[in-house]
Coordinates of C-alpha atoms and ligand atoms in Angstrom, one line a residue:
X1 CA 0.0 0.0 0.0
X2 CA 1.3 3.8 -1.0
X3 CA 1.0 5.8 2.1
X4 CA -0.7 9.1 2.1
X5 CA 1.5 10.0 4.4
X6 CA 5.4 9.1 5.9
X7 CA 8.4 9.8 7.2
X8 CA 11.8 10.6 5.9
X9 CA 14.6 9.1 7.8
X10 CA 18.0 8.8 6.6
X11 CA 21.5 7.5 8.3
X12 CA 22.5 10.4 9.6
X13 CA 19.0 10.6 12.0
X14 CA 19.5 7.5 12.9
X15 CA 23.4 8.1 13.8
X16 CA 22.1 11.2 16.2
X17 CA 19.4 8.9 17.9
X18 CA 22.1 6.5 18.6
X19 CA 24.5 8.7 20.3
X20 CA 21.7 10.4 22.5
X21 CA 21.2 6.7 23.8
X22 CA 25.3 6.8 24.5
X23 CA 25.0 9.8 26.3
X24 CA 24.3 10.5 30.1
X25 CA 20.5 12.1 29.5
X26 CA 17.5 10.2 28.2
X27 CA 14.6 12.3 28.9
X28 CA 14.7 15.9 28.9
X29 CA 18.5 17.6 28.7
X30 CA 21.1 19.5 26.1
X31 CA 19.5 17.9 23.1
X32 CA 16.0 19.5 23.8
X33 CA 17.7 23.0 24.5
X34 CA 19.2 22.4 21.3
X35 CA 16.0 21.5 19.5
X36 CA 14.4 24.1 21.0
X37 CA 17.3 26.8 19.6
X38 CA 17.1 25.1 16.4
X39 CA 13.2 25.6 16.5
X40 CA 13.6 29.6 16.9
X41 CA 16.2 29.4 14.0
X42 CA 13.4 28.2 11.7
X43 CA 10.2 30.0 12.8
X44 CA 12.2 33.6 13.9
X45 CA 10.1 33.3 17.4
X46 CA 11.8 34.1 20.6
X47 CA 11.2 31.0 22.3
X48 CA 10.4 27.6 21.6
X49 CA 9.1 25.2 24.4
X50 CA 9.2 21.2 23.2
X51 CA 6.3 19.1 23.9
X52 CA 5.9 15.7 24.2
X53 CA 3.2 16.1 21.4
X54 CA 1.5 18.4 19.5
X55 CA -1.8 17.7 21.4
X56 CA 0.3 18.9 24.3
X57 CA 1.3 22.1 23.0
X58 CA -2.5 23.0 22.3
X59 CA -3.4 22.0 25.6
X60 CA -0.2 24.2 27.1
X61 CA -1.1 27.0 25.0
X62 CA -4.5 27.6 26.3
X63 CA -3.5 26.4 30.0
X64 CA -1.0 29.1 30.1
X65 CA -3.5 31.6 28.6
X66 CA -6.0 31.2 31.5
X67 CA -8.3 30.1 28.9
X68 CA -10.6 27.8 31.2
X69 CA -14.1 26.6 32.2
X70 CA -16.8 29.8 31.1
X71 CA -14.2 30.6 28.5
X72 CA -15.2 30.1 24.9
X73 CA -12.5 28.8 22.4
X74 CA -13.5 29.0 18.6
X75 CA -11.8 26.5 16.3
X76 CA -12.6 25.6 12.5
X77 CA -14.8 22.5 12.3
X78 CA -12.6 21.0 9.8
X79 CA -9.4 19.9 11.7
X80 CA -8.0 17.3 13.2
X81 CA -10.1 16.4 16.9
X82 CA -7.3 17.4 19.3
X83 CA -7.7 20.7 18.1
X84 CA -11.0 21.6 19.9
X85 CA -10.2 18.3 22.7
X86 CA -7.3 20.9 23.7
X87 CA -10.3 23.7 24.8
X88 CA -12.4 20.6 26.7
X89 CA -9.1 19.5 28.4
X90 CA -9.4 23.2 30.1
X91 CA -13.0 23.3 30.6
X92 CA -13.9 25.5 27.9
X93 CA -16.5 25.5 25.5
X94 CA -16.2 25.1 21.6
X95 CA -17.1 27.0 19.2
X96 CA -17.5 25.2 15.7
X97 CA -16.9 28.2 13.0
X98 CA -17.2 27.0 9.2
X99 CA -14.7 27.1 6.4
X100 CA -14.1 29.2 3.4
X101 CA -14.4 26.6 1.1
X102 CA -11.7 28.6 -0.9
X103 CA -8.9 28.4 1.4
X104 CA -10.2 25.2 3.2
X105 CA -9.2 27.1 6.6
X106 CA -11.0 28.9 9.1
X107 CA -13.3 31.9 7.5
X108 CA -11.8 34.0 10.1
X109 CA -15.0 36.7 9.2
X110 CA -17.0 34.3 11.3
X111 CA -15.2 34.0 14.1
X112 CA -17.6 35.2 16.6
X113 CA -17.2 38.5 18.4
X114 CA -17.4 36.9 21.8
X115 CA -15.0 34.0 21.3
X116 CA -12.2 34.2 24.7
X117 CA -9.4 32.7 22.4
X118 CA -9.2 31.1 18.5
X119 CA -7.3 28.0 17.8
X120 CA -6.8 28.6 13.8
X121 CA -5.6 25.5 11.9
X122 CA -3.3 26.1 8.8
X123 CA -4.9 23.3 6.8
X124 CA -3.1 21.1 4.5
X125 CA -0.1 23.2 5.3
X126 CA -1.7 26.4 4.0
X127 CA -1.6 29.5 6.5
X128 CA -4.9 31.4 8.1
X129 CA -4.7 34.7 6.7
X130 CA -4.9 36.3 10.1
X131 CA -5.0 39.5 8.3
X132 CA -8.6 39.2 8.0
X133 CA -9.8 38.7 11.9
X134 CA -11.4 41.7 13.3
X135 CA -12.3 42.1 16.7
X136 CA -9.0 39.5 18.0
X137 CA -10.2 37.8 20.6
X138 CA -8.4 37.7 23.7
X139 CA -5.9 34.3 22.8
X140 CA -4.4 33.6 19.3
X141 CA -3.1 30.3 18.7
X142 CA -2.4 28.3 15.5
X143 CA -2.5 25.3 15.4
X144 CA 0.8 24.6 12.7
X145 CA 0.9 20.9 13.1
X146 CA 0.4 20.9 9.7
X147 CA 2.7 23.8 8.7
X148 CA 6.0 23.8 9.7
X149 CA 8.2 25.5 6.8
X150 CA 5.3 27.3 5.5
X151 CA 5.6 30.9 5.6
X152 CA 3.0 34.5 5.5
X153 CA 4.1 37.8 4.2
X154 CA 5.1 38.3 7.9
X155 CA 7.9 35.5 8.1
X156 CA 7.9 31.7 9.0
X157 CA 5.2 30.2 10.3
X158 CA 5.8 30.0 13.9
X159 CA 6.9 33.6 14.7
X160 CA 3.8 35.0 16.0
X161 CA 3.7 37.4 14.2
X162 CA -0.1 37.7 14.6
X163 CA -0.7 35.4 17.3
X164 CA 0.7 34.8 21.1
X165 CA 1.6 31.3 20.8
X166 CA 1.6 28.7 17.7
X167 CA 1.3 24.6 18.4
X168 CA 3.4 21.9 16.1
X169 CA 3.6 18.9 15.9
X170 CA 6.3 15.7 15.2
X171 CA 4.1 12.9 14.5
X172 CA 5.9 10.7 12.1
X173 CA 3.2 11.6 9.1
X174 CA 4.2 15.3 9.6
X175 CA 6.7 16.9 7.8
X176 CA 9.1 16.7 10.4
X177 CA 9.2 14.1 12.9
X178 CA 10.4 13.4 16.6
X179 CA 8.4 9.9 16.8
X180 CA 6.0 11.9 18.9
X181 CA 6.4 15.2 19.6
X182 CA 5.5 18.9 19.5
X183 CA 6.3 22.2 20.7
X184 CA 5.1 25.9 21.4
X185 CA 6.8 29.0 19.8
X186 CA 5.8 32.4 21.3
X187 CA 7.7 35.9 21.9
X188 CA 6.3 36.1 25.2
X189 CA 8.8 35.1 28.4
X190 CA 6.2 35.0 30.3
X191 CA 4.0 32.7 28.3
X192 CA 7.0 30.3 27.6
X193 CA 8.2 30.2 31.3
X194 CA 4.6 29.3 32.5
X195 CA 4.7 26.7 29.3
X196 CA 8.2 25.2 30.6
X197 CA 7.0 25.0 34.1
X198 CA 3.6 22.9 33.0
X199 CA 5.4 20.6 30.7
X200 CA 7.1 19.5 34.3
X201 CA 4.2 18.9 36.6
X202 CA 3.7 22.7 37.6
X203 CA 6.9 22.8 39.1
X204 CA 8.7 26.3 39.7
X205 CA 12.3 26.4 41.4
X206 CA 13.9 29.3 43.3
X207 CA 17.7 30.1 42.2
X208 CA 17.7 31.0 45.5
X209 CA 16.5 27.9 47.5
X210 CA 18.5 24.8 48.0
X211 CA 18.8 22.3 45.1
X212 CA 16.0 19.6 47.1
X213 CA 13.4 22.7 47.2
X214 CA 10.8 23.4 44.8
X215 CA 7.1 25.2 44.8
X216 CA 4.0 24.0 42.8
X217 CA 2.4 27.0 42.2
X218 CA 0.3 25.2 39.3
X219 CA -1.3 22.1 38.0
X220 CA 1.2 21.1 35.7
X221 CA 1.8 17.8 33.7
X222 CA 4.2 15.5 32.7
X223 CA 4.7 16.6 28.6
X224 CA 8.4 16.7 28.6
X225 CA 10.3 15.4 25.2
X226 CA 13.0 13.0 25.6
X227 CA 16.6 13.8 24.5
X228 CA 16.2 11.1 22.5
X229 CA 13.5 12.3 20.5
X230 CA 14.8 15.9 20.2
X231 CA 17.5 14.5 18.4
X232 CA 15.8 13.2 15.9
X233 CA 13.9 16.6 15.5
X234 CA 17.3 18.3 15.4
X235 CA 18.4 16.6 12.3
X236 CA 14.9 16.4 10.7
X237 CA 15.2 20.2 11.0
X238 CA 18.6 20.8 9.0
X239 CA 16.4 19.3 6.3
X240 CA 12.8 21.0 6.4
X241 CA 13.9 23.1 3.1
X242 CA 14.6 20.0 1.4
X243 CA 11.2 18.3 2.7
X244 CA 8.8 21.5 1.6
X245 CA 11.0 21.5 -1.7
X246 CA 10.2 17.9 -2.4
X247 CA 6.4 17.9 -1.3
X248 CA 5.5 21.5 -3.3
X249 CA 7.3 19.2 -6.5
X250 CA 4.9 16.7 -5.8
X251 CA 2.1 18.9 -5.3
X252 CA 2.4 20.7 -8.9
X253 CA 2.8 17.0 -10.4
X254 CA -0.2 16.5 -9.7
X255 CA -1.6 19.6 -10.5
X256 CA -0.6 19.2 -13.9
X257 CA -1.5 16.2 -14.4
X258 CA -5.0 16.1 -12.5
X259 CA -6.2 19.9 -13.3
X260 CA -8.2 19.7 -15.9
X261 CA -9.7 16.6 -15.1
X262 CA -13.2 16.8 -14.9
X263 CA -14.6 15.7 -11.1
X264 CA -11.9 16.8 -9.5
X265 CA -11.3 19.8 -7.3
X266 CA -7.6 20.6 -6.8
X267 CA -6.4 21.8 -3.5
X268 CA -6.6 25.3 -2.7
X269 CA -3.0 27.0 -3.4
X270 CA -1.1 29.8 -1.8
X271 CA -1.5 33.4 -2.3
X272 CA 1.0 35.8 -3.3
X273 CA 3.4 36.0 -0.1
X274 CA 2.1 33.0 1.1
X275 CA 4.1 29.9 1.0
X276 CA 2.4 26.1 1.7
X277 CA 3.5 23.8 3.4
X278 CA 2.0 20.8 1.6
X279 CA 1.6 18.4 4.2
X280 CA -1.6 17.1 2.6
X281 CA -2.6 17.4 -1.1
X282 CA -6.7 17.0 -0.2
X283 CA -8.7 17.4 -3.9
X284 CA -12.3 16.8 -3.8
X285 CA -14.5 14.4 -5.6
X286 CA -18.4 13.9 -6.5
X287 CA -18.4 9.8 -5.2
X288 CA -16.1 10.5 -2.6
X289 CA -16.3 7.5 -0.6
X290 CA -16.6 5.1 -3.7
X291 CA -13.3 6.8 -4.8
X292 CA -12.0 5.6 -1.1
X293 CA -12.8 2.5 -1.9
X294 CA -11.6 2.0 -5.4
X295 CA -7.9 3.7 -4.5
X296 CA -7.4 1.2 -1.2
X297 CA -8.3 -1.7 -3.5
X298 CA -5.8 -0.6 -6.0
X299 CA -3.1 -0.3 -3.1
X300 CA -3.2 3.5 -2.4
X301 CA -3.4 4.5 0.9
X302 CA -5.7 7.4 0.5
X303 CA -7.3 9.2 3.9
X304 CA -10.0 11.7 4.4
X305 CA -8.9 14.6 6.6
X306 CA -11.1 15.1 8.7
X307 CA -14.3 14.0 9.6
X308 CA -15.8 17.1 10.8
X309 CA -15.8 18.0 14.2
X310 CA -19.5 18.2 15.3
X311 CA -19.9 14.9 13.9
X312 CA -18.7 13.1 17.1
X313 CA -20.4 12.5 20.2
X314 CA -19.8 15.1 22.6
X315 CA -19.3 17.9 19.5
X316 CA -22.7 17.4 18.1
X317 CA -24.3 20.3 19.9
X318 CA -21.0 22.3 20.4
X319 CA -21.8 26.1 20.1
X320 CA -22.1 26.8 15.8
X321 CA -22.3 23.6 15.0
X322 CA -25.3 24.0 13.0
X323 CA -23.6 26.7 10.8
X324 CA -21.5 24.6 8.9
X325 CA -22.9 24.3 5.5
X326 CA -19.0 25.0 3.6
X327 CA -17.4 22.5 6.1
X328 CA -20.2 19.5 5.3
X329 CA -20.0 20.3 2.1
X330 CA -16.5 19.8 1.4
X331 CA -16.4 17.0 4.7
X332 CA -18.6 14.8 2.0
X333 CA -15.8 15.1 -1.1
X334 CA -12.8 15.7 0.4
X335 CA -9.8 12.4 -0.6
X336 CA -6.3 13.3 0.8
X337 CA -3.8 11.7 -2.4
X338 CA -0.5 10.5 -1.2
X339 CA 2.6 13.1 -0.9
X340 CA 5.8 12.8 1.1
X341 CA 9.4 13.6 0.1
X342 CA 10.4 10.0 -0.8
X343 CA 6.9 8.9 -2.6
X344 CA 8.8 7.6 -6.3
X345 CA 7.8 9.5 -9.9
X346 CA 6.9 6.0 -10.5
X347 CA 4.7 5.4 -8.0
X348 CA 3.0 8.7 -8.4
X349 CA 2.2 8.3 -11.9
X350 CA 0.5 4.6 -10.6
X351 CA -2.0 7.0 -8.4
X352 CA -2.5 9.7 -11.0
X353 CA -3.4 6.7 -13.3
X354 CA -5.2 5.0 -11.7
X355 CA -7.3 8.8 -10.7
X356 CA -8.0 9.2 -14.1
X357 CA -9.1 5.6 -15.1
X358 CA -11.6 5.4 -11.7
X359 CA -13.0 9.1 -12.4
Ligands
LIG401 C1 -1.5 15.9 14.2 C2 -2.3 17.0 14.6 C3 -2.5 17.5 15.9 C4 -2.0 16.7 17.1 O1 -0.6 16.4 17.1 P1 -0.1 15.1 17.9 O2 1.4 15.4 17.9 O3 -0.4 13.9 17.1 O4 -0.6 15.1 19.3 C5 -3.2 18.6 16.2 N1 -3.8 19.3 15.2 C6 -3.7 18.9 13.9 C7 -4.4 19.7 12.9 C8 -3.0 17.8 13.6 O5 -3.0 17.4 12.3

């Protein structure tokens, strides 16, 4: 089966795993402080703060925000479900907003006026304009886990520019990987030294006291990375530029060659000063779920990202969810194709074949 999705690893990750594991630190030491610098090399933010994964950071991010229970979090219907589990984790309440079926992202115009904080998804890899969201509410975090090396007119996705913190993630279908992983980039000290001390059970340490003393002045968690992981995420790193390069080739492949195909809808694309990040190539068909069908049987991994959020129990009367006509509509026809840096010409052509034979 062709993935739709899959990692790149090549000796040389391996080779830094390896001597982490010869080293005297396991779990958290020098090679997350390292990942972490390497992380504000690439976005441009201040600070970077690793997670254990990416549905860590988003629960981090809001955490450290005092986004809590009576606190209203909107997030785009069309995303992945730890984006809106990260506002229950705090007690929050959702609020489902609808697409632009344009952009596949957020329609940021509908983002309602009384929302405490927005978690806005760059979908596919493509940035939320964030130009466009008036009245800000109180807490802006994206949600990059599908964006890294994807940039705005501002600068690299990641620098919060217009937000206060932005969530990634290292699952090993991402672009880059850590095995599991994520991380928070923000400008603000304060909002990445309350974000160190959750990651480590709430605990805050006094230069001052003796080594043996520490407070817990908050709930905190265990979401540290390993050293082990953040090596991997080290070298990923030195190769992001060579990961978006290979995935945008395979992206306009496939434009090419599936564009003026009737019955399908190609993926939205960037706009000038925008660059994607092409961590999904999602095109949209009429039958979609025959199509599903049809691809697994002829060995192609396809996926459908996502099933919309207010479809699952416990989102199903979610504040807006019955606003969502752009989000169902697209929900019903949407066929993520496969695309990762080491998917073969030749096994592309096979799916772009066998596309135009099924359609
Ligand atoms: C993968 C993903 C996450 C969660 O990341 P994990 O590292 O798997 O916890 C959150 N949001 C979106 C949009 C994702 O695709």
């Amino acid at each position: 089966m062709i993935p739709y999705g899959k990692q790149t690893l090549d000796d040389d990750d391996i080779a830094a795993v390896v001597a982490v594991l010869r080293s005297d630190f396991l779990t958290q030491g020098p090679a997350v402080a390292e990942f972490e610098s390497a992380l504000c090399d690439i976005t441009e933010a201040r600070y970077a703060v690793a997670m254990s994964s990416g549905t860590a950071a988003l629960h981090a991010s809001l955490a450290v925000a005092g986004i809590g229970p009576g606190a209203t979090v909107a997030v785009p219907a069309l995303t992945f479900a730890a984006s809106s589990n990260a506002a229950r984790y705090v007690g929050a309440d959702v609020h489902l907003v609808d697409i632009d079926p344009s952009t596949l992202n957020i329609d940021v115009g509908l983002v309602p006026p009384t929302a405490d904080a927005l978690v806005a998804v760059h979908f596919a890899g493509l940035p939320v304009d964030l130009t466009g969201l008036t009245g800000r509410p109180g807490v802006v975090v994206e949600d990059a886990a599908h964006a890294i090396g994807a940039r705005t007119p501002d600068g690299p996705v990641g620098n919060c520019a217009r937000s206060d913190m932005c969530c990634f993630s290292f699952h090993p279908v991402k672009t880059v990987t850590t095995g599991e992983g994520g991380a928070v980039t923000t400008n603000s000290s304060a909002y990445a030294d309350a974000l160190r001390q959750f990651r480590h059970h709430g605990i805050a340490k006094n230069p001052q006291d003796p080594f043996w003393k520490y407070e817990l002045s908050m709930l905190g968690y265990n979401y540290r990375l390993t050293d082990i992981q953040a090596a991997l995420g080290t070298s990923q790193l030195a190769k992001l530029d060579r990961f978006i390069a290979a995935r945008a080739q395979i992206a306009e492949r496939y434009r090419e060659a599936l564009g003026s195909k009737a019955g399908i809808e190609l993926p939205p694309e960037a706009s000038e000063g925008f660059r994607h990040g092409h961590h999904l190539f999602p095109i949209r068909v009429d039958d979609r779920d025959r199509a599903f069908d049809d691809l697994r049987s002829a060995g192609i991994g396809v996926q459908v990202h996502y099933v919309p959020t207010h479809r699952f129990a416990g989102f199903e009367h979610a504040l807006g969810s019955t606003e969502l006509p752009h989000t169902d509509a697209a929900a019903d026809r949407l066929i993520s194709l496969p695309i990762f840096p080491t998917l073969s010409a030749a096994d592309q052509s096979y799916v772009i074949e066998t596309l135009q034979r099924l359609l």
